[in-house]
Short mmCIF file of C-alpha atoms and ligand atoms in Angstrom, two decimals:
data_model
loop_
_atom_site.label_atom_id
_atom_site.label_comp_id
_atom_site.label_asym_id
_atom_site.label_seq_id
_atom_site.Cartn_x
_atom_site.Cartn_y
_atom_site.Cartn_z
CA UNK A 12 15.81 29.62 112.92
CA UNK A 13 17.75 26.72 113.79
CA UNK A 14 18.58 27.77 117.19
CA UNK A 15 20.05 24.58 119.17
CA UNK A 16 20.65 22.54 116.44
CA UNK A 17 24.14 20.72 115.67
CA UNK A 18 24.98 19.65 112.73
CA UNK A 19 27.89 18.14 111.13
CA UNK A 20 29.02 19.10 107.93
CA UNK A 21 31.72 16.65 106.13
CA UNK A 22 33.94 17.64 103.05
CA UNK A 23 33.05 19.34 99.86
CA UNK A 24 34.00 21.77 97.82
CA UNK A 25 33.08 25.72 97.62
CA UNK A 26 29.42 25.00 97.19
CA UNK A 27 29.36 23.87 100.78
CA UNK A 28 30.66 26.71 102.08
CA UNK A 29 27.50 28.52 101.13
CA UNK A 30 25.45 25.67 102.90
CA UNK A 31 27.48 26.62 106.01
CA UNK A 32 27.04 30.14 105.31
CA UNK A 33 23.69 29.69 105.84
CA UNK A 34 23.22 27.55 108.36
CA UNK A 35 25.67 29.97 110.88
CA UNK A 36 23.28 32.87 109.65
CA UNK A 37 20.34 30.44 111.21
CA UNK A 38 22.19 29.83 114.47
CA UNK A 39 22.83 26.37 113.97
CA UNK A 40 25.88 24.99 115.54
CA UNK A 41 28.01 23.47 112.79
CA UNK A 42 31.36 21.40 112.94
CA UNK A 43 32.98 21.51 109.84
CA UNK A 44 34.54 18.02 109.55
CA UNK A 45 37.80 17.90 106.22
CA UNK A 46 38.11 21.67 106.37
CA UNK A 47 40.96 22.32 107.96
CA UNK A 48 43.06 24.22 104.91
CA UNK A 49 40.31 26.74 104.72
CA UNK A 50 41.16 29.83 105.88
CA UNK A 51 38.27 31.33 106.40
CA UNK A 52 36.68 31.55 109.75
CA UNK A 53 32.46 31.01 110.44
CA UNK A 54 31.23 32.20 113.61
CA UNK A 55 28.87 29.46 115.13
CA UNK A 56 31.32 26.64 113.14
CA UNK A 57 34.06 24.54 114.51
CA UNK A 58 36.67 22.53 112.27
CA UNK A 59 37.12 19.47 113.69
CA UNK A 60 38.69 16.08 113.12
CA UNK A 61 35.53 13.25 112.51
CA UNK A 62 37.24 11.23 115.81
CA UNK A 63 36.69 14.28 117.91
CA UNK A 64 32.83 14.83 117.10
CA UNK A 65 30.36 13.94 119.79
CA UNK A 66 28.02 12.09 117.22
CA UNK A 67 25.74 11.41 120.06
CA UNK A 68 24.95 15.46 120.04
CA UNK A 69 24.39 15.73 116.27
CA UNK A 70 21.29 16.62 114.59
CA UNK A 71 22.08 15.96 110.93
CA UNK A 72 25.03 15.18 108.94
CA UNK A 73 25.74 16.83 105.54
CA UNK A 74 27.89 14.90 103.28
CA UNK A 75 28.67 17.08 99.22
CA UNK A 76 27.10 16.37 96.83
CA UNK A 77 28.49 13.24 95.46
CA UNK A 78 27.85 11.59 99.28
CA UNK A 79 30.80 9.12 99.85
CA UNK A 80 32.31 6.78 97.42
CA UNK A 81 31.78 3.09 97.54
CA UNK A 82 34.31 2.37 100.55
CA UNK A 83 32.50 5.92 102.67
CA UNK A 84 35.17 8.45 101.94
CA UNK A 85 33.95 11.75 101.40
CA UNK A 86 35.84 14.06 99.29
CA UNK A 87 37.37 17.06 101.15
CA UNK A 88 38.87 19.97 98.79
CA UNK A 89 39.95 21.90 101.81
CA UNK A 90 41.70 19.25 103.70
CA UNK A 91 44.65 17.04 102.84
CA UNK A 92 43.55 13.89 105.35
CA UNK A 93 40.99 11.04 104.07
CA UNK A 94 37.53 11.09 106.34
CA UNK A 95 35.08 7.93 106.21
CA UNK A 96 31.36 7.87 107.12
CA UNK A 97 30.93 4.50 108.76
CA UNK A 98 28.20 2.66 110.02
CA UNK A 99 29.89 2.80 113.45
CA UNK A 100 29.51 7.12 113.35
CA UNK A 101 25.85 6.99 112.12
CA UNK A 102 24.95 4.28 115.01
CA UNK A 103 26.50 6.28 117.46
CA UNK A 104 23.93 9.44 116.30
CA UNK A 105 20.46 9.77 118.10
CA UNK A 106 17.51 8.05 115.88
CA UNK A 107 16.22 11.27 114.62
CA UNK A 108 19.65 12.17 113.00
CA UNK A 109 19.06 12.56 108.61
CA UNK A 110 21.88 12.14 106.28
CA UNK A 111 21.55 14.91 103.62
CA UNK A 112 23.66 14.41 100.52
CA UNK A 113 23.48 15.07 96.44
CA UNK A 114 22.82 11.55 95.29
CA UNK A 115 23.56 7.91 97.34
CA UNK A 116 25.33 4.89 96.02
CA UNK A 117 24.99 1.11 97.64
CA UNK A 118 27.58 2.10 100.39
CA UNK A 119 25.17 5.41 101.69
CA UNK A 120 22.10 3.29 101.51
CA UNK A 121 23.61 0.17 102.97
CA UNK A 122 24.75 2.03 106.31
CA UNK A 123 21.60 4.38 106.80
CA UNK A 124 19.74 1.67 105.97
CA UNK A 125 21.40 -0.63 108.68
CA UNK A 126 21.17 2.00 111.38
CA UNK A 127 17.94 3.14 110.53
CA UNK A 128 18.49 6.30 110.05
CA UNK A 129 16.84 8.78 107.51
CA UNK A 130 18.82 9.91 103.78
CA UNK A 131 17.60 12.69 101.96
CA UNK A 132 18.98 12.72 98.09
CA UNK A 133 18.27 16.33 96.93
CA UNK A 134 18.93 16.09 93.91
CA UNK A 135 16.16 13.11 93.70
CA UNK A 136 13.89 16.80 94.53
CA UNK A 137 12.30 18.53 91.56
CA UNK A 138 13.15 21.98 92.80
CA UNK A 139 16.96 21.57 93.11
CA UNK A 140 17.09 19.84 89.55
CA UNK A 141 15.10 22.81 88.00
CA UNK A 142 17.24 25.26 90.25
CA UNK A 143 20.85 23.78 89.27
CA UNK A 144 19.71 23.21 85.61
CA UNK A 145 20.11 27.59 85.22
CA UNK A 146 23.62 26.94 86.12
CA UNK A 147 24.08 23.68 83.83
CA UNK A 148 22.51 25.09 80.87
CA UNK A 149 24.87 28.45 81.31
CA UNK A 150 27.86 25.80 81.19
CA UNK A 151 26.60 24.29 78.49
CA UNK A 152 26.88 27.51 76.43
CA UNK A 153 29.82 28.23 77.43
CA UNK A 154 31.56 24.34 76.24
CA UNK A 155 29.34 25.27 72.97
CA UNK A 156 30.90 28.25 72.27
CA UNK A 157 34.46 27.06 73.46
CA UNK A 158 34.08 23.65 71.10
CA UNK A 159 32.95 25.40 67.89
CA UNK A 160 33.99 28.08 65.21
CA UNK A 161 30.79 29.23 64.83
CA UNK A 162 27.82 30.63 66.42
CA UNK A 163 24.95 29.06 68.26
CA UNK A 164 22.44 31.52 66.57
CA UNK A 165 21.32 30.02 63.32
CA UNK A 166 22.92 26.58 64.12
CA UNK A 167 21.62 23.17 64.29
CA UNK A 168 21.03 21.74 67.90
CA UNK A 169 19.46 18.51 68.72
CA UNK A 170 18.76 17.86 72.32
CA UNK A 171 17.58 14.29 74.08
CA UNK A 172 15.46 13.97 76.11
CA UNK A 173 12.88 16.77 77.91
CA UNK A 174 13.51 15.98 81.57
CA UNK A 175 14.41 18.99 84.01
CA UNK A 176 17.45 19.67 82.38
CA UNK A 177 16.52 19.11 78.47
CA UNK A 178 13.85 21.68 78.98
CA UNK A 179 15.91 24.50 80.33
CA UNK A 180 18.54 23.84 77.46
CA UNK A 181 16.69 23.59 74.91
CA UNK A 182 14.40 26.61 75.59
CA UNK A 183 18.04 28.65 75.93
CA UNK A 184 19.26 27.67 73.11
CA UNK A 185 16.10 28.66 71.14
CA UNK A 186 16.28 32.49 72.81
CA UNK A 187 20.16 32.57 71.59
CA UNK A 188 18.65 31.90 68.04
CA UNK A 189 19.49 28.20 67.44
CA UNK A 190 17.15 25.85 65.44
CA UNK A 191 16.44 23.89 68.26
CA UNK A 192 14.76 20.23 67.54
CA UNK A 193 14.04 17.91 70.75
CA UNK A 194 14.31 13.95 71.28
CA UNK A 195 11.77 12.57 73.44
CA UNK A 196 9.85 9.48 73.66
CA UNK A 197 6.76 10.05 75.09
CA UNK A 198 3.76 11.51 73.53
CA UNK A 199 3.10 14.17 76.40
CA UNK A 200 6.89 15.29 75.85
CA UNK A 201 6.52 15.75 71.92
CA UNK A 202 3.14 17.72 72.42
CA UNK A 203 5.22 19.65 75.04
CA UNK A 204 8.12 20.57 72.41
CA UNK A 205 5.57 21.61 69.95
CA UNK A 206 4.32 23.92 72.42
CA UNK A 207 7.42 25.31 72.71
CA UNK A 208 7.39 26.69 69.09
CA UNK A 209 10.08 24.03 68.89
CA UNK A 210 10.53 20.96 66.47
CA UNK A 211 9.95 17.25 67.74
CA UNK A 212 11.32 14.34 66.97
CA UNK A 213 10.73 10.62 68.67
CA UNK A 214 14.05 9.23 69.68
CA UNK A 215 12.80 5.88 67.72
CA UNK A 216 13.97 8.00 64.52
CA UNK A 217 17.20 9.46 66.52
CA UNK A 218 19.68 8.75 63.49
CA UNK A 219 17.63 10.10 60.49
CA UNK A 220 16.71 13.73 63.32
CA UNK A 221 20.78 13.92 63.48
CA UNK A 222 21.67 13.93 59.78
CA UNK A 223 22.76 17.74 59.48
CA UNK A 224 22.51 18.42 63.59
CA UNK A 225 25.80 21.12 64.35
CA UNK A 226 25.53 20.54 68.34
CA UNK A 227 23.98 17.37 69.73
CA UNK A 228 23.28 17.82 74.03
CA UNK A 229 22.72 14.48 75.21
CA UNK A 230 20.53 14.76 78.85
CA UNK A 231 19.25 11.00 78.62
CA UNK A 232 21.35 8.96 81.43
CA UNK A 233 21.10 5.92 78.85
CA UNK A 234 23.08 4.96 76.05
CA UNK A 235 21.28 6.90 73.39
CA UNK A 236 24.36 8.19 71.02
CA UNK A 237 25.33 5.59 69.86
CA UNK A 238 27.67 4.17 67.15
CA UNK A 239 24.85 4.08 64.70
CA UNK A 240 23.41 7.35 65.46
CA UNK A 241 27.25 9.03 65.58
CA UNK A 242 27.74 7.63 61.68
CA UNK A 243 24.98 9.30 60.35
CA UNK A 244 26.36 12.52 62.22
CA UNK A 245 28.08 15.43 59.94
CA UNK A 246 31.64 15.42 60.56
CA UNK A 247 31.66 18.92 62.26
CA UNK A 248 29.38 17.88 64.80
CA UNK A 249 29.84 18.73 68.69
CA UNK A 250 28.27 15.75 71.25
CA UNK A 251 27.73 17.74 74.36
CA UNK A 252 26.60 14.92 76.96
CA UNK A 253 25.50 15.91 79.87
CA UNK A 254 24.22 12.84 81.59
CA UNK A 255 25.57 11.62 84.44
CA UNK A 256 28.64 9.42 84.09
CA UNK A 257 29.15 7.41 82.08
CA UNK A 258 26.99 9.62 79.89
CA UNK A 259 24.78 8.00 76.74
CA UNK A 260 27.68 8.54 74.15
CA UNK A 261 29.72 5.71 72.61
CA UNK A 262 32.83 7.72 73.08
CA UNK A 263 35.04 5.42 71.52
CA UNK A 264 33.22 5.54 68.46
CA UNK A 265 32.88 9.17 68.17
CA UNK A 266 36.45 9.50 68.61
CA UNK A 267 37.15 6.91 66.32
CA UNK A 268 34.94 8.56 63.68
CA UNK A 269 36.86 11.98 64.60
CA UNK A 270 33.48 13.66 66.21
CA UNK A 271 34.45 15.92 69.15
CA UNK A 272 32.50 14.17 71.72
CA UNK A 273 32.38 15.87 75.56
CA UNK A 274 30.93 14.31 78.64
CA UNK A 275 30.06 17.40 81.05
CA UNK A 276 29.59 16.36 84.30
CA UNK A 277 28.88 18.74 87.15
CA UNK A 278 28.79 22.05 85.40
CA UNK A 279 26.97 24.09 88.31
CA UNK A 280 29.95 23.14 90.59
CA UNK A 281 32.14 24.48 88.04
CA UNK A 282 31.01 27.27 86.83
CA UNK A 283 28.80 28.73 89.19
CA UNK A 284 29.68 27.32 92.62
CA UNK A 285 28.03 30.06 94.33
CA UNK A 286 25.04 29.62 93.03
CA UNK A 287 25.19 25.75 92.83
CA UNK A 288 25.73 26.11 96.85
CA UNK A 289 23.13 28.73 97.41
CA UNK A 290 20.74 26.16 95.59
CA UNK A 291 21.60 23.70 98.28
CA UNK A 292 21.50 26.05 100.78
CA UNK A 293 17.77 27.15 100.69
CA UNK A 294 17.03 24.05 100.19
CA UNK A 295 18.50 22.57 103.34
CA UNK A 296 17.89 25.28 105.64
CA UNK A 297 14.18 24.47 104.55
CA UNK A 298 14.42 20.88 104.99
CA UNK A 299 16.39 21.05 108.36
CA UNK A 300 13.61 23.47 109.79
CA UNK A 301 10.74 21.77 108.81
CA UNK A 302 12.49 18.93 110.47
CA UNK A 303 13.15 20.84 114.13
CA UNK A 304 9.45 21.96 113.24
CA UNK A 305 8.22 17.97 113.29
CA UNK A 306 10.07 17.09 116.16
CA UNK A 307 8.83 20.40 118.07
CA UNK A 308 5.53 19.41 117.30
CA UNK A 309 6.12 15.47 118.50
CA UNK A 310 7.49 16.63 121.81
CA UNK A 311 4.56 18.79 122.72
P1 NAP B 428 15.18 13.87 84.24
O1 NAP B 428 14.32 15.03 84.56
O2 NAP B 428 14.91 12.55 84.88
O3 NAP B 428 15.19 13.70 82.64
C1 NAP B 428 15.76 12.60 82.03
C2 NAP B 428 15.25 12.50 80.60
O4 NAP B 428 15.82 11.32 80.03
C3 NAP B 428 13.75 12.38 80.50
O5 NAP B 428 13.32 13.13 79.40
C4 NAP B 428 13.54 10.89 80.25
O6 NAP B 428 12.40 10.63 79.46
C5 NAP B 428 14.76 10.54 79.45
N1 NAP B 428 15.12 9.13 79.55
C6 NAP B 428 15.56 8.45 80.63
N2 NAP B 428 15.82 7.16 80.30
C7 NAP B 428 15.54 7.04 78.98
C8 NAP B 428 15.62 5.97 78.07
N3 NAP B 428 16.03 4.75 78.46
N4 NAP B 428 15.28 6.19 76.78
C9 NAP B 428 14.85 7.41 76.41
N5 NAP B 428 14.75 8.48 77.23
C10 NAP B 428 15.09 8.29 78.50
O7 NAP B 428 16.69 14.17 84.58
P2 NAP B 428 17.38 15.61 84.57
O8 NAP B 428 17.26 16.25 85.90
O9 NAP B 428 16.93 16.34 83.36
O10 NAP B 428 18.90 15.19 84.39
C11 NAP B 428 19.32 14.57 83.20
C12 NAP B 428 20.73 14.04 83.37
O11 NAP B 428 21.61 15.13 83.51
C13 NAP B 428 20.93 13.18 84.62
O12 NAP B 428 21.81 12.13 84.30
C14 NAP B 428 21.56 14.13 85.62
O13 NAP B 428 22.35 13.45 86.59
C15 NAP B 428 22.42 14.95 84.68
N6 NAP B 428 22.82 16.28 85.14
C16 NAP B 428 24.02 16.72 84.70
C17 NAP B 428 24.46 17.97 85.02
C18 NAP B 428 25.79 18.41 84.49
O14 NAP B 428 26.37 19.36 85.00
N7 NAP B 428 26.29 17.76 83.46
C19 NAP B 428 23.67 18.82 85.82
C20 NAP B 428 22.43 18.37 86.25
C21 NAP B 428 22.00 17.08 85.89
P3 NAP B 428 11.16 9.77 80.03
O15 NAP B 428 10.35 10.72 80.84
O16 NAP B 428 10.53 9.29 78.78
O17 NAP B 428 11.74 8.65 80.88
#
């Protein structure tokens, strides 16, 4: 339980109202910080403006996924005003207060940093990257089958790369019947693809593996698809790239060469925001009482 525990959760989108789902259901006392067009009500969770927060009270701070931008504003879907994160509210938390966000950029490190105080990136965690790949590869099918006249069983589809996410897609993509070949570069990764009962290829021979490819899902963050690679492409080809922005496609040249190339970013959040917020959920509620757990345990 988190029984005594405030925390303050700022902006986001319906993935976060899971997280504060959750958290109520734990008896933690939340104030819900850019919320103020939602109409639903939590009981144990106060909106709030950020200038009326007692920061001095507040446990841990839960920014969306995407954390701030690179001036601290947080994006809040369910509220019309702009809300910062400054290195004035974190000082003004006690020492053992953790900043719990998607990812970080130079502004998020640069203020916790500063004030000392602890950021945990979960999407940097294993778990939540094999978690939220379900819903990624499930909106990968779906752009497949929206982007193409014809079926994903029996058809051509190269993946890159066999991280967290390249594994789950290309193993689905197999079990819907594709012929599923996988881009990697190291050894360990092609041995693992063979495994797989599927076909290898090193990404060193990227533009000869992509000759008669029908879908090509890009998961390398890393300009991979390039112009080079995109000539040698059949004309009907579909570029899928899901890695983060600004993706590893040379966009202008697939457009200029008439390839449909789509960069995909935050599928989970789009097509399975439930899930994409229960992900988070567990994984904070686990995080935040293993904390109260450490602290407990200092104090005794
Ligand atoms: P990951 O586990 O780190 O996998 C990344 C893969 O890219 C690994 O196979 C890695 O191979 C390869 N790679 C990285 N740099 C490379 C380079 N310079 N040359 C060749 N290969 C390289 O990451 P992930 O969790 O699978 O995520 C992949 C990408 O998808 C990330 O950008 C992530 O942000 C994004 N993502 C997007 C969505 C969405 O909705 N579109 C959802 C989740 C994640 P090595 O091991 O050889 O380095």
């Amino acid at each position: 339980m988190l029984t005594g525990i405030q925390i303050a959760v700022i902006g986001g989108d319906a993935r976060q109202l899971e997280v504060v789902k959750k958290l109520t259901e734990l008896d933690a006392k939340l104030w819900l910080i850019g919320f103020e067009q939602l109409d639903h009500a939590f009981s144990g969770a106060v909106k709030e403006k950020i200038e009326d927060v007692d920061f001095s009270e507040i446990d841990g701070i839960i920014l969306p996924v995407p954390g701030t931008n690179t001036e601290g504003k947080v994006e809040t879907i369910f509220s019309g005003e702009n809300v910062y994160l400054t290195e004035e509210i974190l000082a003004s938390t006690p020492a053992h207060c953790t900043v719990y966000s998607g990812i970080s950029n130079k502004y998020l490190d640069s203020i916790t940093t500063n004030t000392n105080r602890k950021l945990v990136q979960l999407f940097e965690r294993d778990d939540v990257a094999i978690y939220n790949s379900i819903p990624t590869v499930e909106g990968t099918i779906m752009m497949a089958i929206q982007h193409t006249d014809f079926t994903i069983h029996g058809s051509k589809v190269s993946v890159l790369g066999l991280g967290r996410v390249g594994m789950s897609v290309a193993r689905t993509f197999h079990a819907l019947g594709a012929k599923v070949t996988v881009g990697a570069r190291k050894s360990e990764h092609l041995a693992r693809i063979t495994e797989m009962g599927l076909e290898p290829f090193h990404l060193d021979d990227l533009s000869e593996s992509i000759k008669d490819t029908d879908i090509c899902i890009n998961t390398i963050p890393y300009q991979i698809v390039t112009a080079a690679v995109i000539a040698k492409m059949p004309a009907h080809t579909l570029i899928i790239d899901l890695a983060s922005k600004p993706g590893g496609t040379d966009f202008r040249y697939a457009e200029k060469r008439g390839i449909k190339a789509l960069l995909a970013p935050g599928l989970p959040g789009i097509v399975a925001p439930k899930t994409a917020g229960k992900i988070l959920a567990n994984v904070l509620s686990q995080l935040l009482q293993e904390d109260l757990k450490q602290r407990k345990g200092k104090t005794i």
